[in-house]
Amino acid sequence: MRTERNIKPVLEKVQDQLKVRVYDQREAMGKAAAADIREAMQRLLAEKERIRIVFAAAPSQNECLAALIQSEGLDWSRVTAFHMDEYIGLPPSAPQRFGNFLSRQLFDRVSPGEVHLIDGLNDPEAECDRYSRLVTAEPIDMVVLGIGENGHIAFNDPPVADFADPLWVKRVELDEACRLQQVNDGCFASLEEVPAYALTLTVPALMSGAHLFCVVPGASKRAAVQRTLQGEISEACPASILRRHPDCTLYVDLDSYGQIRNG
């Protein structure tokens, strides 16, 4: 089954350089994002032997990933896949590990030619070095990401986000609001169970991607979406930097965008 390309947004706008598309329902948003991702992958695969894509792992991505795995005409054997963050210390079998999430939801279903997972049990400094070398070996073609309730992208929470970060992968302490989101998403039963530290691609690493697709559904993300679009571009809302990317599209539903007024 092909992803649908005829789903129309109820609103399209541009905020600075950020393209914004609002859909009436979460499923429509996910299908539309997947259709655009598929189209970009096909175009790039027609130009290059291999492409490199970074994926986010979160329930907010479910609809998009479900539609993407149904897409026809994609040679996943020519895709090198990465993910953007991982908890430190969770056992290999933990379902909350982001590598496990993406393996279940995407990688095991489409079989990319290469999959590079972050090892949250490795020595953090050594793992940051290892993964940085993998990520920087060639340019990143695409990034499929979301936005956290506190405005984070990957695990770049406001206290640790740095738009001029010299690193590509780093160890971070997670903001309490970020950890609470993991409980609200049903990933953990309590705040105490959520790891306090993680490894993450930095803001410059994410922004290095040539084409960004940011998928952000749900009412719990509305304040973060509003700050992303209307607030100051600063580390206080890390996602606000997306307004400076030359090719980033933000996909939201009415729950995350809010009421449409005056177009």
Coordinates of C-alpha atoms in Angstrom, one line a residue:
M1 CA 0.0 0.0 0.0
R2 CA 1.3 3.4 -0.9
T3 CA 1.3 6.3 1.6
E4 CA -1.4 8.8 0.8
R5 CA -0.2 12.0 -1.0
N6 CA -3.6 13.7 -1.4
I7 CA -4.2 14.5 2.3
K8 CA -4.7 18.3 2.5
P9 CA -3.7 20.3 5.5
V10 CA -6.3 22.6 7.0
L11 CA -3.6 25.3 7.3
E12 CA -0.3 26.0 5.7
K13 CA 2.1 28.8 6.7
V14 CA 5.7 29.7 7.0
Q15 CA 7.2 31.0 10.2
D16 CA 10.6 32.5 9.4
Q17 CA 12.0 29.6 7.3
L18 CA 10.0 26.9 9.0
K19 CA 7.1 25.4 6.9
V20 CA 4.1 24.5 9.0
R21 CA 1.3 22.2 8.0
V22 CA -1.7 21.7 10.2
Y23 CA -4.0 18.6 9.8
D24 CA -7.4 18.0 11.3
Q25 CA -6.5 14.6 12.8
R26 CA -3.4 12.9 14.1
E27 CA -3.7 10.0 11.6
A28 CA -3.9 12.4 8.7
M29 CA -0.9 14.3 10.0
G30 CA 1.1 11.1 10.2
K31 CA 0.2 9.9 6.8
A32 CA 1.0 13.2 5.2
A33 CA 4.4 13.4 6.9
A34 CA 5.2 9.8 5.8
A35 CA 4.2 10.6 2.2
D36 CA 6.6 13.6 2.2
I37 CA 9.4 11.5 3.7
R38 CA 8.8 8.8 1.2
E39 CA 9.0 11.3 -1.7
A40 CA 12.2 12.8 -0.3
M41 CA 13.8 9.4 0.1
Q42 CA 12.9 8.5 -3.5
R43 CA 14.3 11.7 -4.8
L44 CA 17.6 11.3 -2.9
L45 CA 17.9 7.6 -3.8
A46 CA 17.7 8.6 -7.4
E47 CA 20.6 11.0 -6.9
K48 CA 22.8 9.0 -4.5
E49 CA 23.9 5.4 -4.0
R50 CA 23.1 5.6 -0.3
I51 CA 21.3 8.0 2.0
R52 CA 21.6 8.6 5.8
I53 CA 18.6 9.2 8.0
V54 CA 18.2 10.0 11.7
F55 CA 15.0 8.9 13.3
A56 CA 13.3 9.9 16.6
A57 CA 11.8 7.3 18.9
A58 CA 8.6 8.4 20.7
P59 CA 4.9 7.6 20.7
S60 CA 4.4 10.9 18.8
Q61 CA 6.0 9.2 15.8
N62 CA 3.7 6.2 15.7
E63 CA 1.3 7.3 13.0
C64 CA 4.1 8.5 10.7
L65 CA 6.2 5.4 11.1
A66 CA 3.2 3.1 10.6
A67 CA 2.4 4.8 7.3
L68 CA 6.1 4.9 6.3
I69 CA 6.5 1.1 6.5
Q70 CA 3.6 0.7 4.2
S71 CA 5.2 2.9 1.5
E72 CA 6.1 1.2 -1.8
G73 CA 9.0 1.9 -4.0
L74 CA 11.7 2.5 -1.3
D75 CA 15.0 0.6 -1.5
W76 CA 15.7 0.5 2.2
S77 CA 18.8 -1.6 1.6
R78 CA 20.5 1.7 0.5
V79 CA 19.5 3.5 3.7
T80 CA 21.9 3.9 6.7
A81 CA 19.8 4.6 9.7
F82 CA 20.6 6.3 13.0
H83 CA 18.6 7.3 16.1
M84 CA 19.0 10.5 18.0
D85 CA 19.1 9.7 21.7
E86 CA 19.2 6.9 24.2
Y87 CA 18.9 6.4 28.0
I88 CA 22.0 5.5 30.0
G89 CA 21.8 2.3 32.0
L90 CA 18.7 0.6 30.8
P91 CA 19.2 -3.2 30.2
P92 CA 19.4 -4.4 26.6
S93 CA 15.9 -5.9 26.7
A94 CA 14.1 -2.9 28.2
P95 CA 11.2 -1.9 25.9
Q96 CA 11.8 1.8 26.8
R97 CA 15.2 1.8 25.1
F98 CA 14.8 4.0 22.0
G99 CA 16.9 1.6 19.9
N100 CA 14.4 -1.2 20.8
F101 CA 11.4 1.1 20.0
L102 CA 12.7 1.9 16.6
S103 CA 13.6 -1.7 15.9
R104 CA 10.1 -2.8 16.7
Q105 CA 8.3 0.1 14.9
L106 CA 10.5 0.5 11.9
F107 CA 13.9 -1.1 11.4
D108 CA 12.8 -4.7 11.8
R109 CA 9.9 -4.0 9.4
V110 CA 11.8 -2.4 6.5
S111 CA 15.4 -3.8 7.0
P112 CA 17.7 -0.8 6.3
G113 CA 21.0 -1.7 4.8
E114 CA 22.8 -0.4 8.0
V115 CA 21.4 0.5 11.4
H116 CA 23.6 2.2 14.0
L117 CA 22.2 2.1 17.5
I118 CA 23.5 4.1 20.5
D119 CA 24.7 1.8 23.3
G120 CA 23.5 3.2 26.6
L121 CA 25.5 0.6 28.5
N122 CA 28.8 1.6 27.0
D123 CA 31.1 4.0 28.8
P124 CA 29.4 7.4 28.0
E125 CA 32.5 9.2 26.8
A126 CA 33.6 6.3 24.6
E127 CA 30.1 5.9 23.2
C128 CA 29.8 9.6 22.4
D129 CA 33.1 9.3 20.5
R130 CA 32.1 6.2 18.7
Y131 CA 28.7 7.4 17.6
S132 CA 30.0 10.9 16.7
R133 CA 32.4 9.2 14.3
L134 CA 29.6 7.2 12.7
V135 CA 27.3 10.3 12.4
T136 CA 30.0 12.6 10.9
A137 CA 31.4 10.0 8.5
E138 CA 29.2 11.4 5.7
P139 CA 26.5 14.2 5.7
I140 CA 23.1 13.5 7.1
D141 CA 20.5 13.6 4.4
M142 CA 17.3 13.5 6.5
V143 CA 16.2 13.8 10.1
V144 CA 12.7 12.7 11.3
L145 CA 12.2 14.3 14.7
G146 CA 9.6 15.5 17.2
I147 CA 9.4 18.2 19.9
G148 CA 9.1 17.5 23.6
E149 CA 6.7 19.0 26.0
N150 CA 9.5 21.3 27.3
G151 CA 10.5 22.2 23.7
H152 CA 13.4 19.8 23.5
I153 CA 14.6 18.2 20.3
A154 CA 16.2 14.9 20.9
F155 CA 17.3 15.1 24.5
N156 CA 18.5 18.7 24.2
D157 CA 16.4 20.0 27.1
P158 CA 16.4 23.8 27.8
P159 CA 19.1 23.5 30.6
V160 CA 21.6 21.7 28.4
A161 CA 20.7 22.8 24.8
D162 CA 23.4 24.7 23.0
F163 CA 22.8 26.1 19.5
A164 CA 26.6 26.4 19.1
D165 CA 27.5 23.1 20.7
P166 CA 31.0 21.9 19.6
L167 CA 30.0 18.3 20.2
W168 CA 27.9 16.1 18.0
V169 CA 26.9 13.6 20.7
K170 CA 27.0 14.2 24.4
R171 CA 25.9 12.9 27.8
V172 CA 23.1 15.0 29.4
E173 CA 21.1 15.1 32.6
L174 CA 17.5 15.0 31.8
D175 CA 15.2 17.9 32.8
E176 CA 12.4 16.9 35.2
A177 CA 9.8 18.1 32.7
C178 CA 11.3 15.8 30.1
R179 CA 11.3 12.8 32.5
L180 CA 7.7 13.5 33.4
Q181 CA 6.8 13.4 29.8
Q182 CA 8.0 9.8 29.6
V183 CA 5.6 9.0 32.4
N184 CA 2.8 10.9 30.7
D185 CA 3.5 9.0 27.5
G186 CA 3.1 5.7 29.3
C187 CA 6.7 4.6 28.8
F188 CA 7.4 4.4 32.6
A189 CA 5.1 3.9 35.5
S190 CA 6.7 6.6 37.7
L191 CA 9.2 9.4 37.6
E192 CA 11.6 7.4 39.7
E193 CA 11.8 4.7 37.0
V194 CA 12.9 7.2 34.3
P195 CA 16.7 7.3 33.9
A196 CA 18.2 10.7 34.9
Y197 CA 20.9 10.6 32.2
A198 CA 21.0 10.0 28.5
L199 CA 23.2 10.3 25.4
T200 CA 21.9 12.6 22.6
L201 CA 22.8 14.1 19.3
T202 CA 23.3 17.8 19.8
V203 CA 21.4 20.6 18.2
P204 CA 24.1 21.3 15.6
A205 CA 24.1 17.6 14.7
L206 CA 20.3 17.6 14.1
M207 CA 20.5 20.9 12.2
S208 CA 23.1 19.5 9.9
G209 CA 20.5 17.3 8.2
A210 CA 19.7 18.5 4.7
H211 CA 16.0 17.9 5.1
L212 CA 14.1 17.9 8.4
F213 CA 10.6 16.5 9.0
C214 CA 9.2 17.3 12.5
V215 CA 6.1 15.4 13.5
V216 CA 4.3 16.8 16.6
P217 CA 0.8 15.7 17.5
G218 CA -1.3 15.9 20.7
A219 CA -2.6 18.5 23.1
S220 CA 0.3 18.0 25.5
K221 CA 2.6 19.5 22.9
R222 CA 0.5 22.7 22.3
A223 CA 2.5 25.0 24.5
A224 CA 5.8 23.8 23.1
V225 CA 4.5 24.2 19.5
Q226 CA 3.4 27.8 20.3
R227 CA 6.8 28.6 21.8
T228 CA 8.5 27.1 18.8
L229 CA 6.5 29.2 16.4
Q230 CA 6.0 32.4 18.3
G231 CA 8.6 32.7 21.0
E232 CA 12.2 34.0 20.8
I233 CA 14.6 31.7 19.0
S234 CA 16.7 30.6 22.0
E235 CA 17.8 27.6 24.0
A236 CA 14.9 28.3 26.4
C237 CA 12.8 26.5 23.7
P238 CA 15.3 24.4 21.8
A239 CA 12.9 23.6 19.0
S240 CA 12.7 27.3 18.1
I241 CA 16.0 26.8 16.2
L242 CA 14.0 24.9 13.6
R243 CA 12.8 28.3 12.3
R244 CA 16.3 28.9 11.0
H245 CA 16.7 25.6 9.1
P246 CA 16.6 26.0 5.3
D247 CA 14.4 22.9 4.7
C248 CA 12.3 21.9 7.8
T249 CA 8.6 21.1 7.7
L250 CA 6.6 20.9 11.0
Y251 CA 3.6 18.6 10.9
V252 CA 1.0 19.2 13.6
D253 CA -2.7 18.3 14.3
L254 CA -5.3 20.6 15.6
D255 CA -4.6 19.4 19.2
S256 CA -1.0 20.4 19.1
Y257 CA -1.5 23.6 17.0
G258 CA -4.6 24.9 18.7
Q259 CA -7.5 26.8 17.3
I260 CA -7.0 28.3 13.9
R261 CA -7.7 32.1 13.8
N262 CA -7.4 34.3 10.8
G263 CA -5.5 31.7 8.8

